[in-house]
Amino acid sequence: MNDIKADAFVDITDVVCPTTFAKAKVAMARLSEGQILEIRMKAGEPLQNVPRSFKEEGAQVIKVIENEDGTYTAFIKKAG
Amino acid sequence: MGVDLQQLKKGGLLKQVQKEFFSLRLHIVGGQLTFNQLQMIAQVSKDFGNGEIHLTARQGVEIPFIKLQDFETIKNKLAQVGLEPGACGPRVRTVTACQGCKICPNGLIETKEFSKKIDEKFFGRDLKCKFKISISGCLNNCLKAEENDLGIKGCMEPEWLQANCIFCGLCEAICPVDAIKINYENRDVIFNPQKCIKCGRCVTSCSSDAWKGREGYLLLFGGRNGNVITRGKQVVPVIYKEEKVLSVIEHTLKFIADYGNNEERFADILQRVGNSQLQKYLKEVLESE
Ligand code: SF4
Ligand code: SF4
Ligand code: SF4
């Protein structure tokens, strides 16, 4: 069901809060306005906090998909 | 010299094991202190105590090893920075609060000014028992609402705005109680208000402004955390106006005056007369505009 094309991918399942957002933010910083970052994250705290933190920076969540291994993939569009 | 211990307690002086000394409790609202106040507390402890300061479990400050004869001088010094002794004994105690939505990203309600407002109205009021109030900015409940005679938690009632929704799926994924189901074929969000705990996460997370939230106050009554532990219970529906919370507190204190025996904690009163009695008592306030 996913037809979104991301411009970059980052996996933050290997880090813990507060590094989760920091790692994703670094990846987002390399993109230009309007480009899409694909982020793989764990359920719970990262899913609660990372998309919301991007929202606070003006980015928009385009799609969130639950993966078969219990992680989530979020597509987030950079502000602009 | 005859010393009235009850009067001292009311004035914030607590008897120590060392008979000649007292621990002076300060009245601090919502855990907020300024640079000047901290500096004065440090100075008083150095000049009149033993240089130590104790932080209490309810966000208070105590300066131990104070002599009774210095009390007036210390009171005047503290007054210069807007501090006063705290209350102990059977009365409304310091209102505790987290930093709320003005500082904490999870916060749903403002807590600093609100705790001041509650404190100004009720602090120190004499009762038949002690009465503790706490405010948490959201359902994360950092200030442990259920351990207080009256615990307040910020909450948020969500409303879905179809026109803005892009069906990204985030709200469904983060709702802690599965109150949101998205039907992608029909482009519909099915919201279950019975399941919803009003945590506000859908509202604060949606980056397309497709959830509108109404700030509310969830009240827990009759909690305590001592020799006997009782968890506060939700007795009335969520309240959406600050003013109404103030009148509910007012009437709850009246309820205690009417129904309580001397020294009987609010939790015991409720157990004896039943929560429904309090509900009846608060009905009029809750139904008023
Ligand atoms: S109760 Fe909520 S608003 Fe208050 S400090 Fe905890 S997380 Fe933040
Ligand atoms: S998070 Fe917002 S945009 Fe995404 S599905 Fe929920 S309401 Fe729609
Ligand atoms: S307020 Fe909380 S419990 Fe209610 S629908 Fe939103 S996320 Fe779920």
mmCIF file of C-alpha atoms and ligand atoms in Angstrom:
data_model
loop_
_atom_site.group_PDB
_atom_site.id
_atom_site.type_symbol
_atom_site.label_atom_id
_atom_site.label_comp_id
_atom_site.label_asym_id
_atom_site.label_seq_id
_atom_site.Cartn_x
_atom_site.Cartn_y
_atom_site.Cartn_z
ATOM 1 C CA MET A 1 0.000 0.000 0.000
ATOM 2 C CA ASN A 2 3.049 2.176 0.182
ATOM 3 C CA ASP A 3 3.727 4.206 -2.930
ATOM 4 C CA ILE A 4 5.672 7.011 -1.289
ATOM 5 C CA LYS A 5 9.141 7.632 -2.599
ATOM 6 C CA ALA A 6 11.576 8.751 0.075
ATOM 7 C CA ASP A 7 14.668 10.853 -0.628
ATOM 8 C CA ALA A 8 16.637 9.375 2.232
ATOM 9 C CA PHE A 9 16.362 6.627 4.835
ATOM 10 C CA VAL A 10 17.501 6.475 8.452
ATOM 11 C CA ASP A 11 17.183 3.652 10.966
ATOM 12 C CA ILE A 12 16.895 4.839 14.571
ATOM 13 C CA THR A 13 16.020 1.504 16.150
ATOM 14 C CA ASP A 14 19.625 1.168 17.322
ATOM 15 C CA VAL A 15 19.621 4.277 19.537
ATOM 16 C CA VAL A 16 17.639 5.345 22.606
ATOM 17 C CA CYS A 17 15.894 8.553 23.635
ATOM 18 C CA PRO A 18 16.992 11.358 23.340
ATOM 19 C CA THR A 19 19.415 10.257 20.607
ATOM 20 C CA THR A 20 16.521 8.929 18.497
ATOM 21 C CA PHE A 21 15.373 12.390 17.457
ATOM 22 C CA ALA A 22 18.924 13.714 17.196
ATOM 23 C CA LYS A 23 19.906 10.979 14.738
ATOM 24 C CA ALA A 24 16.779 11.531 12.650
ATOM 25 C CA LYS A 25 17.306 15.285 12.722
ATOM 26 C CA VAL A 26 20.834 14.933 11.375
ATOM 27 C CA ALA A 27 19.481 12.870 8.489
ATOM 28 C CA MET A 28 16.750 15.433 7.842
ATOM 29 C CA ALA A 29 19.276 18.276 7.833
ATOM 30 C CA ARG A 30 20.855 16.826 4.663
ATOM 31 C CA LEU A 31 17.569 17.093 2.775
ATOM 32 C CA SER A 32 16.105 20.145 1.091
ATOM 33 C CA GLU A 33 12.699 21.643 1.723
ATOM 34 C CA GLY A 34 9.838 19.434 0.603
ATOM 35 C CA GLN A 35 11.940 16.274 0.435
ATOM 36 C CA ILE A 36 10.889 13.147 2.281
ATOM 37 C CA LEU A 37 12.789 11.256 4.968
ATOM 38 C CA GLU A 38 11.947 7.641 5.707
ATOM 39 C CA ILE A 39 12.566 6.721 9.340
ATOM 40 C CA ARG A 40 12.468 3.256 10.855
ATOM 41 C CA MET A 41 11.799 3.393 14.577
ATOM 42 C CA LYS A 42 10.653 1.315 17.517
ATOM 43 C CA ALA A 43 7.133 1.452 18.913
ATOM 44 C CA GLY A 44 6.535 3.284 22.176
ATOM 45 C CA GLU A 45 8.586 6.327 23.049
ATOM 46 C CA PRO A 46 10.271 6.919 19.645
ATOM 47 C CA LEU A 47 6.947 6.680 17.822
ATOM 48 C CA GLN A 48 5.324 8.981 20.408
ATOM 49 C CA ASN A 49 8.054 11.583 20.335
ATOM 50 C CA VAL A 50 9.982 11.632 17.051
ATOM 51 C CA PRO A 51 7.113 12.505 14.658
ATOM 52 C CA ARG A 52 5.849 15.102 17.141
ATOM 53 C CA SER A 53 9.287 16.684 17.435
ATOM 54 C CA PHE A 54 9.438 16.999 13.632
ATOM 55 C CA LYS A 55 5.962 18.530 13.670
ATOM 56 C CA GLU A 56 7.248 21.188 16.084
ATOM 57 C CA GLU A 57 9.834 22.056 13.413
ATOM 58 C CA GLY A 58 7.118 22.467 10.820
ATOM 59 C CA ALA A 59 7.559 19.114 9.064
ATOM 60 C CA GLN A 60 4.588 16.996 8.040
ATOM 61 C CA VAL A 61 4.044 13.301 8.646
ATOM 62 C CA ILE A 62 2.931 11.783 5.345
ATOM 63 C CA LYS A 63 2.583 8.132 6.256
ATOM 64 C CA VAL A 64 3.169 5.745 9.135
ATOM 65 C CA ILE A 65 3.395 2.020 8.500
ATOM 66 C CA GLU A 66 3.582 -0.784 11.043
ATOM 67 C CA ASN A 67 6.221 -3.307 10.007
ATOM 68 C CA GLU A 68 5.975 -7.013 10.612
ATOM 69 C CA ASP A 69 8.740 -6.954 13.224
ATOM 70 C CA GLY A 70 6.868 -4.507 15.488
ATOM 71 C CA THR A 71 8.839 -1.468 14.325
ATOM 72 C CA TYR A 72 7.293 1.447 12.470
ATOM 73 C CA THR A 73 8.304 3.332 9.368
ATOM 74 C CA ALA A 74 7.396 7.003 9.132
ATOM 75 C CA PHE A 75 7.658 9.184 6.022
ATOM 76 C CA ILE A 76 8.197 12.787 6.989
ATOM 77 C CA LYS A 77 8.262 15.739 4.646
ATOM 78 C CA LYS A 78 10.665 18.536 5.429
ATOM 79 C CA ALA A 79 9.130 21.946 6.047
ATOM 80 C CA GLY A 80 8.965 24.375 3.173
ATOM 81 C CA MET B 1 8.068 30.269 78.255
ATOM 82 C CA GLY B 2 5.016 28.284 77.219
ATOM 83 C CA VAL B 3 5.282 27.242 73.601
ATOM 84 C CA ASP B 4 2.184 26.238 71.699
ATOM 85 C CA LEU B 5 3.349 23.501 69.341
ATOM 86 C CA GLN B 6 0.163 23.614 67.285
ATOM 87 C CA GLN B 7 0.692 27.328 66.634
ATOM 88 C CA LEU B 8 4.307 26.669 65.672
ATOM 89 C CA LYS B 9 3.270 23.966 63.251
ATOM 90 C CA LYS B 10 0.796 26.343 61.683
ATOM 91 C CA GLY B 11 3.665 28.786 61.254
ATOM 92 C CA GLY B 12 5.824 26.163 59.534
ATOM 93 C CA LEU B 13 8.099 25.265 62.445
ATOM 94 C CA LEU B 14 8.567 21.541 62.959
ATOM 95 C CA LYS B 15 9.926 20.073 66.149
ATOM 96 C CA GLN B 16 13.259 18.291 65.721
ATOM 97 C CA VAL B 17 14.744 15.312 67.582
ATOM 98 C CA GLN B 18 17.205 17.841 69.018
ATOM 99 C CA LYS B 19 14.793 19.584 71.387
ATOM 100 C CA GLU B 20 16.186 23.110 71.089
ATOM 101 C CA PHE B 21 15.925 23.171 67.282
ATOM 102 C CA PHE B 22 13.180 23.417 64.708
ATOM 103 C CA SER B 23 13.050 22.662 61.025
ATOM 104 C CA LEU B 24 11.506 25.626 59.218
ATOM 105 C CA ARG B 25 9.240 24.694 56.334
ATOM 106 C CA LEU B 26 8.764 27.248 53.581
ATOM 107 C CA HIS B 27 5.697 27.841 51.502
ATOM 108 C CA ILE B 28 6.651 27.178 47.880
ATOM 109 C CA VAL B 29 3.983 27.020 45.206
ATOM 110 C CA GLY B 30 4.285 24.577 42.328
ATOM 111 C CA GLY B 31 7.974 24.005 43.070
ATOM 112 C CA GLN B 32 8.901 27.428 41.645
ATOM 113 C CA LEU B 33 11.764 29.430 43.124
ATOM 114 C CA THR B 34 13.728 32.402 41.848
ATOM 115 C CA PHE B 35 17.428 33.144 42.027
ATOM 116 C CA ASN B 36 16.861 35.740 44.788
ATOM 117 C CA GLN B 37 14.772 33.350 46.820
ATOM 118 C CA LEU B 38 17.307 30.550 46.576
ATOM 119 C CA GLN B 39 20.070 32.933 47.553
ATOM 120 C CA MET B 40 18.114 34.091 50.617
ATOM 121 C CA ILE B 41 17.326 30.503 51.632
ATOM 122 C CA ALA B 42 21.020 29.697 51.415
ATOM 123 C CA GLN B 43 21.903 32.782 53.466
ATOM 124 C CA VAL B 44 19.360 31.996 56.199
ATOM 125 C CA SER B 45 20.587 28.430 56.437
ATOM 126 C CA LYS B 46 24.180 29.649 56.753
ATOM 127 C CA ASP B 47 23.431 32.410 59.294
ATOM 128 C CA PHE B 48 20.741 30.743 61.423
ATOM 129 C CA GLY B 49 20.862 27.017 60.681
ATOM 130 C CA ASN B 50 23.721 24.584 60.136
ATOM 131 C CA GLY B 51 24.201 25.307 56.450
ATOM 132 C CA GLU B 52 21.968 22.461 55.297
ATOM 133 C CA ILE B 53 18.763 22.642 53.281
ATOM 134 C CA HIS B 54 16.295 19.830 52.795
ATOM 135 C CA LEU B 55 13.996 19.330 49.797
ATOM 136 C CA THR B 56 10.740 17.690 50.845
ATOM 137 C CA ALA B 57 8.733 15.128 48.907
ATOM 138 C CA ARG B 58 6.106 17.760 48.050
ATOM 139 C CA GLN B 59 8.411 20.291 46.399
ATOM 140 C CA GLY B 60 8.922 22.160 49.659
ATOM 141 C CA VAL B 61 12.087 23.452 51.255
ATOM 142 C CA GLU B 62 12.986 22.999 54.920
ATOM 143 C CA ILE B 63 15.775 24.747 56.746
ATOM 144 C CA PRO B 64 16.707 22.631 59.785
ATOM 145 C CA PHE B 65 18.456 23.635 63.028
ATOM 146 C CA ILE B 66 16.573 26.899 63.500
ATOM 147 C CA LYS B 67 16.227 28.367 67.001
ATOM 148 C CA LEU B 68 12.853 29.673 68.079
ATOM 149 C CA GLN B 69 14.300 33.040 69.134
ATOM 150 C CA ASP B 70 15.489 33.711 65.535
ATOM 151 C CA PHE B 71 12.116 32.974 63.988
ATOM 152 C CA GLU B 72 10.872 36.574 63.683
ATOM 153 C CA THR B 73 14.163 37.811 62.197
ATOM 154 C CA ILE B 74 14.175 34.965 59.678
ATOM 155 C CA LYS B 75 10.547 35.604 58.770
ATOM 156 C CA ASN B 76 11.359 39.221 57.968
ATOM 157 C CA LYS B 77 14.356 38.266 55.872
ATOM 158 C CA LEU B 78 12.362 35.732 53.860
ATOM 159 C CA ALA B 79 9.586 38.260 53.355
ATOM 160 C CA GLN B 80 12.076 40.516 51.513
ATOM 161 C CA VAL B 81 12.156 37.966 48.677
ATOM 162 C CA GLY B 82 8.473 37.078 48.832
ATOM 163 C CA LEU B 83 8.845 33.894 50.835
ATOM 164 C CA GLU B 84 6.894 32.876 53.903
ATOM 165 C CA PRO B 85 6.796 29.906 56.247
ATOM 166 C CA GLY B 86 4.708 26.964 55.088
ATOM 167 C CA ALA B 87 1.779 25.296 56.735
ATOM 168 C CA CYS B 88 1.718 21.961 58.515
ATOM 169 C CA GLY B 89 -1.157 20.408 60.460
ATOM 170 C CA PRO B 90 -4.859 20.176 59.619
ATOM 171 C CA ARG B 91 -5.199 22.642 56.779
ATOM 172 C CA VAL B 92 -4.762 23.116 53.037
ATOM 173 C CA ARG B 93 -1.112 22.462 52.222
ATOM 174 C CA THR B 94 1.200 23.753 49.542
ATOM 175 C CA VAL B 95 -0.077 23.150 46.015
ATOM 176 C CA THR B 96 2.439 21.105 44.037
ATOM 177 C CA ALA B 97 2.745 21.289 40.255
ATOM 178 C CA CYS B 98 4.928 20.299 37.325
ATOM 179 C CA GLN B 99 6.055 22.895 34.778
ATOM 180 C CA GLY B 100 3.083 22.232 32.505
ATOM 181 C CA CYS B 101 2.571 23.206 28.877
ATOM 182 C CA LYS B 102 4.662 26.404 29.069
ATOM 183 C CA ILE B 103 7.853 24.351 29.524
ATOM 184 C CA CYS B 104 7.202 20.634 29.057
ATOM 185 C CA PRO B 105 6.468 19.515 25.466
ATOM 186 C CA ASN B 106 3.976 16.939 26.788
ATOM 187 C CA GLY B 107 2.003 19.520 28.756
ATOM 188 C CA LEU B 108 -1.668 20.036 27.928
ATOM 189 C CA ILE B 109 -2.565 22.693 30.497
ATOM 190 C CA GLU B 110 -0.865 25.700 32.075
ATOM 191 C CA THR B 111 0.175 24.841 35.627
ATOM 192 C CA LYS B 112 2.334 27.636 37.060
ATOM 193 C CA GLU B 113 -0.249 30.420 37.154
ATOM 194 C CA PHE B 114 -3.016 27.940 37.890
ATOM 195 C CA SER B 115 -1.252 26.541 40.961
ATOM 196 C CA LYS B 116 -0.701 30.109 42.186
ATOM 197 C CA LYS B 117 -4.387 30.853 41.739
ATOM 198 C CA ILE B 118 -5.415 27.773 43.713
ATOM 199 C CA ASP B 119 -2.832 28.524 46.355
ATOM 200 C CA GLU B 120 -3.919 32.140 46.778
ATOM 201 C CA LYS B 121 -7.485 31.039 47.300
ATOM 202 C CA PHE B 122 -7.040 28.039 49.553
ATOM 203 C CA PHE B 123 -3.555 27.769 51.060
ATOM 204 C CA GLY B 124 -3.496 27.545 54.850
ATOM 205 C CA ARG B 125 -7.248 27.312 55.237
ATOM 206 C CA ASP B 126 -8.014 25.518 58.523
ATOM 207 C CA LEU B 127 -9.795 22.199 58.151
ATOM 208 C CA LYS B 128 -10.492 19.093 60.182
ATOM 209 C CA CYS B 129 -7.663 17.282 58.385
ATOM 210 C CA LYS B 130 -4.748 18.045 56.121
ATOM 211 C CA PHE B 131 -5.572 18.549 52.468
ATOM 212 C CA LYS B 132 -3.051 18.157 49.652
ATOM 213 C CA ILE B 133 -3.530 19.347 46.103
ATOM 214 C CA SER B 134 -1.302 18.563 43.120
ATOM 215 C CA ILE B 135 -1.383 19.525 39.446
ATOM 216 C CA SER B 136 0.110 17.521 36.577
ATOM 217 C CA GLY B 137 0.196 19.071 33.120
ATOM 218 C CA CYS B 138 -0.804 15.855 31.374
ATOM 219 C CA LEU B 139 -1.778 12.242 31.958
ATOM 220 C CA ASN B 140 1.891 11.299 32.380
ATOM 221 C CA ASN B 141 1.002 12.350 35.903
ATOM 222 C CA CYS B 142 4.457 13.353 37.134
ATOM 223 C CA LEU B 143 2.903 14.920 40.244
ATOM 224 C CA LYS B 144 1.080 11.702 41.204
ATOM 225 C CA ALA B 145 -2.514 12.919 41.325
ATOM 226 C CA GLU B 146 -3.819 9.744 42.993
ATOM 227 C CA GLU B 147 -1.639 10.303 46.081
ATOM 228 C CA ASN B 148 -3.267 13.634 46.861
ATOM 229 C CA ASP B 149 -6.552 14.521 48.535
ATOM 230 C CA LEU B 150 -7.275 16.310 45.281
ATOM 231 C CA GLY B 151 -5.131 15.554 42.255
ATOM 232 C CA ILE B 152 -5.574 17.481 39.020
ATOM 233 C CA LYS B 153 -4.345 16.221 35.635
ATOM 234 C CA GLY B 154 -4.401 18.101 32.386
ATOM 235 C CA CYS B 155 -6.196 16.223 29.631
ATOM 236 C CA MET B 156 -7.569 16.870 26.156
ATOM 237 C CA GLU B 157 -10.772 15.868 24.455
ATOM 238 C CA PRO B 158 -10.094 15.261 20.760
ATOM 239 C CA GLU B 159 -12.307 15.979 17.790
ATOM 240 C CA TRP B 160 -11.400 14.771 14.290
ATOM 241 C CA LEU B 161 -11.492 17.307 11.451
ATOM 242 C CA GLN B 162 -12.053 15.297 8.290
ATOM 243 C CA ALA B 163 -11.210 18.113 5.886
ATOM 244 C CA ASN B 164 -7.588 18.326 7.107
ATOM 245 C CA CYS B 165 -6.827 14.612 7.433
ATOM 246 C CA ILE B 166 -4.350 13.093 4.976
ATOM 247 C CA PHE B 167 -4.763 9.577 6.450
ATOM 248 C CA CYS B 168 -1.132 9.179 7.374
ATOM 249 C CA GLY B 169 -1.956 6.667 10.114
ATOM 250 C CA LEU B 170 0.077 8.268 12.891
ATOM 251 C CA CYS B 171 -2.796 8.857 15.327
ATOM 252 C CA GLU B 172 -3.966 5.264 15.033
ATOM 253 C CA ALA B 173 -0.427 4.034 15.672
ATOM 254 C CA ILE B 174 0.160 6.138 18.801
ATOM 255 C CA CYS B 175 -3.211 6.036 20.567
ATOM 256 C CA PRO B 176 -2.444 4.115 23.773
ATOM 257 C CA VAL B 177 -5.930 2.594 24.048
ATOM 258 C CA ASP B 178 -6.805 1.816 20.408
ATOM 259 C CA ALA B 179 -9.570 4.400 20.336
ATOM 260 C CA ILE B 180 -8.766 5.312 16.718
ATOM 261 C CA LYS B 181 -9.292 3.083 13.690
ATOM 262 C CA ILE B 182 -8.613 4.324 10.185
ATOM 263 C CA ASN B 183 -10.595 2.985 7.267
ATOM 264 C CA TYR B 184 -8.382 3.757 4.271
ATOM 265 C CA GLU B 185 -10.881 2.566 1.652
ATOM 266 C CA ASN B 186 -13.646 4.877 2.852
ATOM 267 C CA ARG B 187 -11.195 7.567 3.917
ATOM 268 C CA ASP B 188 -12.702 7.660 7.379
ATOM 269 C CA VAL B 189 -11.410 7.803 10.945
ATOM 270 C CA ILE B 190 -13.495 5.887 13.447
ATOM 271 C CA PHE B 191 -13.092 7.384 16.885
ATOM 272 C CA ASN B 192 -14.335 5.545 19.960
ATOM 273 C CA PRO B 193 -15.082 8.096 22.705
ATOM 274 C CA GLN B 194 -15.804 5.323 25.240
ATOM 275 C CA LYS B 195 -12.264 4.013 24.928
ATOM 276 C CA CYS B 196 -10.575 7.435 24.723
ATOM 277 C CA ILE B 197 -8.743 8.450 27.905
ATOM 278 C CA LYS B 198 -8.294 12.057 26.700
ATOM 279 C CA CYS B 199 -4.498 11.894 26.712
ATOM 280 C CA GLY B 200 -4.361 14.361 23.801
ATOM 281 C CA ARG B 201 -1.585 12.501 21.962
ATOM 282 C CA CYS B 202 -3.494 12.380 18.690
ATOM 283 C CA VAL B 203 -3.938 16.155 18.872
ATOM 284 C CA THR B 204 -0.346 16.974 19.740
ATOM 285 C CA SER B 205 1.068 14.517 17.180
ATOM 286 C CA CYS B 206 -1.020 15.107 14.064
ATOM 287 C CA SER B 207 0.984 17.402 11.822
ATOM 288 C CA SER B 208 -1.968 18.143 9.527
ATOM 289 C CA ASP B 209 -4.155 19.832 12.168
ATOM 290 C CA ALA B 210 -6.763 17.144 11.729
ATOM 291 C CA TRP B 211 -7.443 16.745 15.440
ATOM 292 C CA LYS B 212 -8.786 19.642 17.437
ATOM 293 C CA GLY B 213 -8.380 19.416 21.208
ATOM 294 C CA ARG B 214 -10.287 20.898 24.096
ATOM 295 C CA GLU B 215 -8.183 21.332 27.250
ATOM 296 C CA GLY B 216 -9.671 19.770 30.329
ATOM 297 C CA TYR B 217 -9.037 18.976 33.965
ATOM 298 C CA LEU B 218 -9.321 15.441 35.257
ATOM 299 C CA LEU B 219 -9.886 15.432 39.030
ATOM 300 C CA LEU B 220 -9.007 12.619 41.419
ATOM 301 C CA PHE B 221 -10.531 12.697 44.902
ATOM 302 C CA GLY B 222 -9.486 11.196 48.209
ATOM 303 C CA GLY B 223 -5.963 9.950 47.621
ATOM 304 C CA ARG B 224 -3.326 9.678 50.342
ATOM 305 C CA ASN B 225 0.050 8.124 50.762
ATOM 306 C CA GLY B 226 0.925 7.360 54.366
ATOM 307 C CA ASN B 227 0.502 4.474 56.784
ATOM 308 C CA VAL B 228 -2.647 3.666 54.931
ATOM 309 C CA ILE B 229 -2.528 4.171 51.179
ATOM 310 C CA THR B 230 -5.590 5.097 49.174
ATOM 311 C CA ARG B 231 -5.665 5.930 45.470
ATOM 312 C CA GLY B 232 -7.677 8.967 44.512
ATOM 313 C CA LYS B 233 -10.694 8.236 42.335
ATOM 314 C CA GLN B 234 -12.386 10.054 39.528
ATOM 315 C CA VAL B 235 -15.759 10.993 40.989
ATOM 316 C CA VAL B 236 -16.895 13.672 38.548
ATOM 317 C CA PRO B 237 -16.593 14.061 34.761
ATOM 318 C CA VAL B 238 -13.754 16.031 33.177
ATOM 319 C CA ILE B 239 -14.062 19.784 33.753
ATOM 320 C CA TYR B 240 -13.280 22.235 30.950
ATOM 321 C CA LYS B 241 -13.048 25.506 32.841
ATOM 322 C CA GLU B 242 -10.458 26.678 35.305
ATOM 323 C CA GLU B 243 -13.061 28.638 37.275
ATOM 324 C CA LYS B 244 -15.126 25.529 37.700
ATOM 325 C CA VAL B 245 -12.170 23.635 39.146
ATOM 326 C CA LEU B 246 -11.844 26.409 41.733
ATOM 327 C CA SER B 247 -15.498 26.114 42.735
ATOM 328 C CA VAL B 248 -15.231 22.341 42.912
ATOM 329 C CA ILE B 249 -12.322 22.725 45.341
ATOM 330 C CA GLU B 250 -14.319 25.270 47.349
ATOM 331 C CA HIS B 251 -17.274 22.895 47.627
ATOM 332 C CA THR B 252 -15.066 19.901 48.379
ATOM 333 C CA LEU B 253 -13.631 21.764 51.364
ATOM 334 C CA LYS B 254 -17.178 22.621 52.476
ATOM 335 C CA PHE B 255 -18.076 18.946 52.089
ATOM 336 C CA ILE B 256 -15.239 18.037 54.437
ATOM 337 C CA ALA B 257 -16.400 20.657 56.946
ATOM 338 C CA ASP B 258 -19.966 19.293 56.795
ATOM 339 C CA TYR B 259 -19.298 15.560 56.801
ATOM 340 C CA GLY B 260 -15.882 15.058 58.337
ATOM 341 C CA ASN B 261 -15.025 14.225 61.927
ATOM 342 C CA ASN B 262 -12.013 15.791 63.568
ATOM 343 C CA GLU B 263 -8.728 14.519 62.120
ATOM 344 C CA GLU B 264 -10.551 12.278 59.655
ATOM 345 C CA ARG B 265 -8.813 12.232 56.270
ATOM 346 C CA PHE B 266 -10.806 12.944 53.132
ATOM 347 C CA ALA B 267 -10.248 9.335 51.967
ATOM 348 C CA ASP B 268 -11.923 8.019 55.128
ATOM 349 C CA ILE B 269 -14.825 10.435 54.865
ATOM 350 C CA LEU B 270 -15.473 9.264 51.315
ATOM 351 C CA GLN B 271 -15.256 5.644 52.371
ATOM 352 C CA ARG B 272 -17.708 6.240 55.212
ATOM 353 C CA VAL B 273 -20.326 8.352 53.449
ATOM 354 C CA GLY B 274 -19.723 7.139 49.880
ATOM 355 C CA ASN B 275 -18.533 8.868 46.725
ATOM 356 C CA SER B 276 -22.137 9.374 45.640
ATOM 357 C CA GLN B 277 -22.630 11.780 48.544
ATOM 358 C CA LEU B 278 -19.813 13.950 47.190
ATOM 359 C CA GLN B 279 -21.215 13.650 43.681
ATOM 360 C CA LYS B 280 -24.569 14.931 44.942
ATOM 361 C CA TYR B 281 -22.814 17.712 46.797
ATOM 362 C CA LEU B 282 -20.936 18.843 43.692
ATOM 363 C CA LYS B 283 -23.804 18.352 41.258
ATOM 364 C CA GLU B 284 -24.978 21.950 41.344
ATOM 365 C CA VAL B 285 -21.479 23.381 40.786
ATOM 366 C CA LEU B 286 -20.820 20.992 37.943
ATOM 367 C CA GLU B 287 -24.052 21.741 36.179
ATOM 368 C CA SER B 288 -23.711 25.507 36.468
ATOM 369 C CA GLU B 289 -22.282 27.410 33.518
HETATM 370 S S1 SF4 C 1 2.929 15.662 33.983
HETATM 371 FE FE1 SF4 C 1 3.093 15.925 31.769
HETATM 372 S S2 SF4 C 1 3.368 18.132 31.516
HETATM 373 FE FE2 SF4 C 1 3.878 17.664 33.630
HETATM 374 S S3 SF4 C 1 6.095 17.304 33.661
HETATM 375 FE FE3 SF4 C 1 5.085 15.323 33.429
HETATM 376 S S4 SF4 C 1 5.064 14.994 31.238
HETATM 377 FE FE4 SF4 C 1 5.409 17.178 31.513
HETATM 378 S S1 SF4 C 2 -2.437 11.854 12.347
HETATM 379 FE FE1 SF4 C 2 -3.743 13.451 11.513
HETATM 380 S S2 SF4 C 2 -3.506 13.340 9.316
HETATM 381 FE FE2 SF4 C 2 -2.684 11.453 10.146
HETATM 382 S S3 SF4 C 2 -4.403 10.031 10.062
HETATM 383 FE FE3 SF4 C 2 -4.451 10.930 12.087
HETATM 384 S S4 SF4 C 2 -5.812 12.699 11.859
HETATM 385 FE FE4 SF4 C 2 -5.253 12.077 9.796
HETATM 386 S S1 SF4 C 3 -6.863 11.526 23.174
HETATM 387 FE FE1 SF4 C 3 -5.446 9.839 23.521
HETATM 388 S S2 SF4 C 3 -6.803 8.126 23.995
HETATM 389 FE FE2 SF4 C 3 -8.084 9.667 23.033
HETATM 390 S S3 SF4 C 3 -8.071 9.141 20.873
HETATM 391 FE FE3 SF4 C 3 -6.426 10.642 21.173
HETATM 392 S S4 SF4 C 3 -4.605 9.391 21.501
HETATM 393 FE FE4 SF4 C 3 -6.362 8.027 21.787
#
